[in-house]
Coordinates of C-alpha atoms in Angstrom, one line a residue:
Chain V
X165 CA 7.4 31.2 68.6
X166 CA 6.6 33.1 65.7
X167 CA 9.6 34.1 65.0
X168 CA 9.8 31.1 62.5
X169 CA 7.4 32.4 59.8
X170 CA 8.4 36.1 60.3
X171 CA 12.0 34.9 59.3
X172 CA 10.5 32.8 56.3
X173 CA 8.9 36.2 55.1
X174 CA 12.6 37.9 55.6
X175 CA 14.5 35.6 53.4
X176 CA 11.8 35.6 50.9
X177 CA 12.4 39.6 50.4
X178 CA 15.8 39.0 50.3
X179 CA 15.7 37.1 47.6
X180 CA 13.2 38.6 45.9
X181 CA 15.7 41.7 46.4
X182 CA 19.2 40.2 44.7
X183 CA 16.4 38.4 41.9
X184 CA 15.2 42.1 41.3
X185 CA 19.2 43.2 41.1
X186 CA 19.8 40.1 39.0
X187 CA 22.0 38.7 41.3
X188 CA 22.3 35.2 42.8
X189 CA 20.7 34.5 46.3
X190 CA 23.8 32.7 46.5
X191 CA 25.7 36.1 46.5
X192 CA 24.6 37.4 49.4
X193 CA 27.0 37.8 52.6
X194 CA 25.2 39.4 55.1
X195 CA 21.4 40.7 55.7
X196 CA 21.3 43.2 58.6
X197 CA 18.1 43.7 60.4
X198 CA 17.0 45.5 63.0
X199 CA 14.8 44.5 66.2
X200 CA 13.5 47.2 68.8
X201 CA 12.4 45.7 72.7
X202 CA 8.9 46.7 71.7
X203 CA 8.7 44.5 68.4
X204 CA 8.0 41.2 70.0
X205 CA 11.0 39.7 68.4
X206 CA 13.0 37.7 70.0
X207 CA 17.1 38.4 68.6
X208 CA 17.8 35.0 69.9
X209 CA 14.8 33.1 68.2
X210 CA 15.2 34.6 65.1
X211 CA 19.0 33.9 65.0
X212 CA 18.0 29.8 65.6
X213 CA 15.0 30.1 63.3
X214 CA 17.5 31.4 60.3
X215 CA 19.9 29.0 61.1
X216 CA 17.2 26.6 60.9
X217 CA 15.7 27.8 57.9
X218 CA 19.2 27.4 55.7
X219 CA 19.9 24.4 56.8
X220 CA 16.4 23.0 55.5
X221 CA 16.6 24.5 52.7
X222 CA 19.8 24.0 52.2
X223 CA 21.1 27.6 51.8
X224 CA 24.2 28.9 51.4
X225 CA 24.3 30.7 54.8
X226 CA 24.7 34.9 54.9
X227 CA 25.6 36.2 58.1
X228 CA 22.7 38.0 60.0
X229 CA 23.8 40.9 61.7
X230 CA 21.3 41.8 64.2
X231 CA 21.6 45.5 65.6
X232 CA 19.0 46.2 68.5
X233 CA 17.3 49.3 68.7
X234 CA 16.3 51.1 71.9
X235 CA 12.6 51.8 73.4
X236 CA 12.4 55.9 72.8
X237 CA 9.1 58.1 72.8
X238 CA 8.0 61.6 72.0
X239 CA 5.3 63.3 74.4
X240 CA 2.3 64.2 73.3
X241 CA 1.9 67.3 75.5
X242 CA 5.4 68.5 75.6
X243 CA 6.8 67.0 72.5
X244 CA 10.3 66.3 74.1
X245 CA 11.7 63.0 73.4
X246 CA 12.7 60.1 76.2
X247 CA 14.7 57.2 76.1
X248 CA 12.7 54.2 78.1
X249 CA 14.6 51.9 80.0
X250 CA 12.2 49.5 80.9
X251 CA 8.6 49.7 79.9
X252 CA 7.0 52.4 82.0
X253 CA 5.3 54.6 79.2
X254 CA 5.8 57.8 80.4
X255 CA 7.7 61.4 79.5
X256 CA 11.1 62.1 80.9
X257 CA 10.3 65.4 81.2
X258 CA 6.3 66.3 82.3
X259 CA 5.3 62.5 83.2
X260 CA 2.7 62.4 80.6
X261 CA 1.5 59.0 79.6
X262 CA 0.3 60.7 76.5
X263 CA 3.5 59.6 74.2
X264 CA 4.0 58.0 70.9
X265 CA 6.5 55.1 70.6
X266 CA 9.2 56.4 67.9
X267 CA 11.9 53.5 68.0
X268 CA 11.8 50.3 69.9
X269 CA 8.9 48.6 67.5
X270 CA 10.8 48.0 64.6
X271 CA 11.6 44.8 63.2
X272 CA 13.3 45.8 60.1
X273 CA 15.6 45.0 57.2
X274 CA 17.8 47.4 57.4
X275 CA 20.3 46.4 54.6
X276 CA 21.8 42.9 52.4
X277 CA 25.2 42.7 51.3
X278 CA 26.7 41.0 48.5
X279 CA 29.7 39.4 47.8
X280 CA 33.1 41.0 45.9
X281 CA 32.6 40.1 42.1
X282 CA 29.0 40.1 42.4
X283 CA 27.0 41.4 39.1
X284 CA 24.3 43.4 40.0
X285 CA 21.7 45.1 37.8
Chain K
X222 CA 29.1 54.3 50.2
X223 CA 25.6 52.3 49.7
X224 CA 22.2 53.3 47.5
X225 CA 18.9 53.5 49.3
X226 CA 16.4 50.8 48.1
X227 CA 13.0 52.3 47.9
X228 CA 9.8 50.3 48.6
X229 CA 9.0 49.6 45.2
X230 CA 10.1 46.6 44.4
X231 CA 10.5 47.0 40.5
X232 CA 12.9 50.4 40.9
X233 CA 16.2 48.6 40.4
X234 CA 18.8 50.8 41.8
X235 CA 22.4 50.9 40.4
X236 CA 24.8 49.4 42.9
X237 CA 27.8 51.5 44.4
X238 CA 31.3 50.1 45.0
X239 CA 30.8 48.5 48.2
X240 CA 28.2 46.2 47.0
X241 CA 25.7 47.3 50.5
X242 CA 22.0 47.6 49.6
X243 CA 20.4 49.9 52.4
X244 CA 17.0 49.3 52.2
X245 CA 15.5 49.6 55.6
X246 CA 12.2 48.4 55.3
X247 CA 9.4 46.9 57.9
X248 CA 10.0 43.2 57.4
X249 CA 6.2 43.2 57.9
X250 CA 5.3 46.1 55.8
X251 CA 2.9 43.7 53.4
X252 CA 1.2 42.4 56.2
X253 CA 0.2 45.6 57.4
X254 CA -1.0 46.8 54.6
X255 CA -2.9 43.6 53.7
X256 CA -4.5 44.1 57.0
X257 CA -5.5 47.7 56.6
X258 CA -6.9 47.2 52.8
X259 CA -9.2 44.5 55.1
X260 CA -9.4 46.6 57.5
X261 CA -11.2 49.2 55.2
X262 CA -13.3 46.8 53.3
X263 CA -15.3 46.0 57.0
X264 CA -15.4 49.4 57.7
X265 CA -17.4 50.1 54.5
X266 CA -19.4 47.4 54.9
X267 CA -20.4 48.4 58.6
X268 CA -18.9 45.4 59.9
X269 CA -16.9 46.0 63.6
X270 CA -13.8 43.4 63.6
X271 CA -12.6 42.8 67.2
X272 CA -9.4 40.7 68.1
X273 CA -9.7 39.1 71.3
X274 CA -6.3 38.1 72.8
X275 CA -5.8 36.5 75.8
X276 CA -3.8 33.8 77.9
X277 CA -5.1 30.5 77.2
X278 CA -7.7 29.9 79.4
X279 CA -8.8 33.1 80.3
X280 CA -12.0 33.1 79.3
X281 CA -12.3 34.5 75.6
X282 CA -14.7 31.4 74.5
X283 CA -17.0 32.3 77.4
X284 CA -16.7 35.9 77.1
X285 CA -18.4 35.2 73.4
X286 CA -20.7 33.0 74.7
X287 CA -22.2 35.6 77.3
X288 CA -21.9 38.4 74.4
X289 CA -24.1 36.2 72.3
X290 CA -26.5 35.4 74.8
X291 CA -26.7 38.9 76.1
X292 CA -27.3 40.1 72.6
X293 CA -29.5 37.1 71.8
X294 CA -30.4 38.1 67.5
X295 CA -29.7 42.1 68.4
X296 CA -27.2 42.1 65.7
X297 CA -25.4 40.0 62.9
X298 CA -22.7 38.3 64.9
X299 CA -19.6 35.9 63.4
X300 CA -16.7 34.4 65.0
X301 CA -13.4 33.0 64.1
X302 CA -11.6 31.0 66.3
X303 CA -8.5 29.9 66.3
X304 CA -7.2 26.6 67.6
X305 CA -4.2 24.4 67.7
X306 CA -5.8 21.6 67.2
X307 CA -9.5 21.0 68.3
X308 CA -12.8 22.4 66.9
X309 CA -14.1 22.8 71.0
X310 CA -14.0 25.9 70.8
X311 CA -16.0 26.7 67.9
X312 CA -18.1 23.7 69.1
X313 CA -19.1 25.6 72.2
X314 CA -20.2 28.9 69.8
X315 CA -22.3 27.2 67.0
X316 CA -25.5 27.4 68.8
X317 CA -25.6 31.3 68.4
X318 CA -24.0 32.1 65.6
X319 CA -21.9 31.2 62.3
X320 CA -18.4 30.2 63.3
X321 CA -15.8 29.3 62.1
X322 CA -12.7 27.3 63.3
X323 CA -9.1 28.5 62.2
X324 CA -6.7 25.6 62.9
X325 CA -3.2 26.5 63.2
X326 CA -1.9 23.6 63.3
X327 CA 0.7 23.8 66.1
X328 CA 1.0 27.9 65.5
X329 CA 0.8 29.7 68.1
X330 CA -1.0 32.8 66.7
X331 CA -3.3 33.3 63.5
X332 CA -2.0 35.7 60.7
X333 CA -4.1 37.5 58.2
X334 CA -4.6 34.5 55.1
X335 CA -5.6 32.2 57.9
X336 CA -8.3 34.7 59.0
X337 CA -8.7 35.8 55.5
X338 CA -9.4 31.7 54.7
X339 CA -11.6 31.7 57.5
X340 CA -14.1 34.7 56.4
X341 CA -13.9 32.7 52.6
X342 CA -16.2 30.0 54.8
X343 CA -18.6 31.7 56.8
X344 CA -22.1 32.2 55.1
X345 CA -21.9 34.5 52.4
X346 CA -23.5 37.6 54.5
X347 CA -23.1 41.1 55.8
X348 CA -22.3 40.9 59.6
X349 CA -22.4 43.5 62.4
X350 CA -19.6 42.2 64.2
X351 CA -16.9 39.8 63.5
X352 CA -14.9 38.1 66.5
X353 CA -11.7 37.1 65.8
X354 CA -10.5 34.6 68.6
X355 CA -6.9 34.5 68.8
X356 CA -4.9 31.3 69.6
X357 CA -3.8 31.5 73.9
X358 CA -0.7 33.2 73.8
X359 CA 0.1 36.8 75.0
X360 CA 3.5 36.8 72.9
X361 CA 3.2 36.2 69.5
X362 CA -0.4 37.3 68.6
X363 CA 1.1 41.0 69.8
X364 CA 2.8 41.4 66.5
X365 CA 0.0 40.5 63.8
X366 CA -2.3 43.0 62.5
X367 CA -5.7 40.6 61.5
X368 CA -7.1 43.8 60.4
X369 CA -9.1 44.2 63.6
X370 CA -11.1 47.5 64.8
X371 CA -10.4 46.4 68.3
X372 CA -7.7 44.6 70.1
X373 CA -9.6 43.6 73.7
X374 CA -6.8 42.0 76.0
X375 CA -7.9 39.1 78.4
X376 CA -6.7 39.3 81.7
X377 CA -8.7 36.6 84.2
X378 CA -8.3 37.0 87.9
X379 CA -6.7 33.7 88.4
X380 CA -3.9 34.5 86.7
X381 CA -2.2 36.4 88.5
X382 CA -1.9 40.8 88.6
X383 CA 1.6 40.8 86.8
X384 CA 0.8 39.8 83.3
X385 CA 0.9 43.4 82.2
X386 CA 4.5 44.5 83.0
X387 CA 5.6 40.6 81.5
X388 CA 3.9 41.2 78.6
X389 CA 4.1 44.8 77.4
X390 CA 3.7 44.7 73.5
X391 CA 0.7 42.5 74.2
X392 CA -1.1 45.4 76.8
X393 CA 0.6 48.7 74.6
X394 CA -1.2 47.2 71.4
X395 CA -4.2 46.7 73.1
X396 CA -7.4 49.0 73.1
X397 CA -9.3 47.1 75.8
X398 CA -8.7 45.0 78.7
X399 CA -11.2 42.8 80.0
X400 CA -10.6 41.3 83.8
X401 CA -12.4 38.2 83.4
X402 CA -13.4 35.7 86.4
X403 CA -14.7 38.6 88.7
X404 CA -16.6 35.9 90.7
X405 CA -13.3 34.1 91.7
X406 CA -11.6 37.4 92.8
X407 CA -12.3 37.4 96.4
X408 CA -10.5 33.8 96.5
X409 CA -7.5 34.9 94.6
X410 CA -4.6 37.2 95.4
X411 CA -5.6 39.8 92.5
X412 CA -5.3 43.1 92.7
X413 CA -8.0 44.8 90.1
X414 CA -6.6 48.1 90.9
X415 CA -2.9 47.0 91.1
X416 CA -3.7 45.2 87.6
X417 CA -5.4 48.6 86.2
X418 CA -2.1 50.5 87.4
X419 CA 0.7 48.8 85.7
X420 CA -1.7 48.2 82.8
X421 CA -2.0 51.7 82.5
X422 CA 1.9 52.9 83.0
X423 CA 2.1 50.6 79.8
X424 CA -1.2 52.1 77.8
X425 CA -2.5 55.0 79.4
X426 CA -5.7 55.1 77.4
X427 CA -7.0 51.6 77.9
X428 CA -10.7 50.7 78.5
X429 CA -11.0 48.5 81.6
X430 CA -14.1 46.7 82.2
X431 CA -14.5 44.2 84.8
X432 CA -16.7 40.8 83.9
X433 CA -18.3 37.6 85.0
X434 CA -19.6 35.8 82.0
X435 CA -20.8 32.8 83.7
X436 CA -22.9 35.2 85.9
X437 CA -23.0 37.8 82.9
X438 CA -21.6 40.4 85.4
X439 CA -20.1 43.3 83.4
X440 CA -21.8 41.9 80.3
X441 CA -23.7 44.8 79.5
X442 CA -21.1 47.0 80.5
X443 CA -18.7 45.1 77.3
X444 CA -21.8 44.9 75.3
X445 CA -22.2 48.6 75.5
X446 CA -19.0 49.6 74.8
X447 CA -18.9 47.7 71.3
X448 CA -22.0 49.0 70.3
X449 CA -20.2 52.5 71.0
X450 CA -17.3 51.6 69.3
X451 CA -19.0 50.4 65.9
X452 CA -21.1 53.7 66.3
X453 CA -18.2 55.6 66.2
X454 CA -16.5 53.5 63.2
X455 CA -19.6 54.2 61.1
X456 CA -19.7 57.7 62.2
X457 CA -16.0 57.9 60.9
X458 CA -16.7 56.3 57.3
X459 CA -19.7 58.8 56.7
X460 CA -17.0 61.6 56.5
X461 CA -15.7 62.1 53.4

């Protein structure tokens, strides 16, 4: 389960983030990520490994909105674009298995809010 | 209505009524590009970096052991091996070459200052190849760049033919697969060519060699193929 460190290295950029704006890591409400099928992420680890992590560190705790992304590539030979669902790697359209994953990797911060009232630089 | 964050972490962008940062941003984006500054260190220096991956107990320690003997002193030759908890491992590798052993610790894959602690404590040399031996475990090692060359994928014949289509990030990152155990595959249910198949409906492009390191079946086969590889790496760096 690596999901552990990887969400150590998230709150560390968020607070490097509101520190760069000034602002308290207490003022933040929500950090929204993003995790594609193709990441090797687990949503459901990462939600027990933050929950984990404020509670040891004793954090006031942001929501973590976790949007999932889907498993789409682009063909190499015909260049149209196909939505995966599971994870044969092959174009919709000519069946090449020459494609190029373009969502379903990510593992991404996609955006932090913070609270009303918060002074930001 | 929200301001973009950029990856520069010093812009400080004015904050809009809603109080949303976007900043969509790889949460492992300084990783990677760790790993690729490493990356392109060994490539100057001529040094090949493979990542060997595997399920534990596929054969990765004997793999090394049959490279190293096949290779005998044919080239400069370092491993790092990463480990829970023992030093077996490495233990089993010091009689050919420098090694070194990367404790995790209970982790259950290495990341890049763990390698990068490692190479810190091998002799103070200029090596062909470096092994990195990655911690048994076809999940979690998927996701970390240890600014390898080469990813080689494990896959032993006792195991069973439908690793590939469980583990998909582990087989579409990887550049090689190696079927290990080829001796015990007319006792086992294993399908090489059912194995190749799904492999390849995840990774198309992917190298399959077939071995027996305790026989050294295939050995020359692998051995080749790395020498090929590096060839090609140094080919690379002489363009300007």
């Amino acid at each position: 389960m690596h999901e552990i460190s990887l969400v150590r290295s998230l709150v560390r950029q968020v607070d490097q983030i509101a520190t760069d704006h000034d602002a308290n890591a207490d003022a933040v409400q929500d950090i929204t990520i993003e995790i594609g099928p193709l990441s090797g992420v687990e949503p459901e680890l990462v939600r027990m490994a933050y929950d984990q992590l404020c509670n040891q560190e004793r954090r006031p705790p942001a929501t973590l909105t976790i949007e999932l992304s889907s498993l789409q590539v682009s063909c190499l030979d015909c260049e149209s674009d196909t939505e995966l669902q599971d994870f044969t790697f092959r174009c919709g359209q000519c069946h090449s298995g020459r494609v190029r994953v373009i969502s379903g990797d990510e593992f991404r911060l996609l955006s932090i809010t913070f609270e009303e009232g918060a002074t930001l630089a | 209505m929200s301001s973009v964050y950029s990856q520069s972490l010093s812009k400080k962008v004015p904050l809009l009524p809603s109080k949303t940062l976007l900043i969509n941003r790889d949460i492992q984006s300084e990783n990677r590009a760790a790993a690729q500054r490493l990356r392109l260190a060994f490539t100057q220096t001529g040094t090949f970096v493979v990542n060997l991956v595997s399920s534990p107990g596929a054969g990765k320690t004997s793999l090394l052991e049959a490279t190293c003997r096949w290779w005998k002193n044919k080239w400069k030759t370092a491993v790092l091996v990463g480990d829970l908890a023992t030093e077996r491992d490495a233990d089993r590798l010091r009689p050919f070459v420098p090694v070194q052993q990367l404790t995790t610790g209970g982790g259950c894959h290495l990341e890049l200052p763990l390698v990068e602690k490692g190479l810190a404590k091998l002799p103070n040399e200029r090596f062909d190849f470096l092994f990195i031996e990655n911690v048994g475990n076809l999940v979690c090692p998927a996701s970390h760049d240890l600014s390898e060359h080469l990813r080689v994928v494990l896959l032993s014949t006792t195991e069973g033919d439908d690793k590939p289509g469980k583990y998909p990030k582990m087989f579409r990152t990887s550049d090689v697969m190696i079927v290990t155990k080829m001796d015990l595959a007319p006792h086992v249910p294993f399908n090489v060519e059912q194995a190749t198949l799904d492999t390849r409906r995840i990774r198309e492009s992917i190298d399959v060699i077939e071995v027996s390191s305790l026989h050294d079946q295939g050995i020359s086969h692998w051995c080749r193929m790395l020498e090929q590889r590096r060839n090609t790496m140094l080919s690379e760096r002489a363009i300007p």
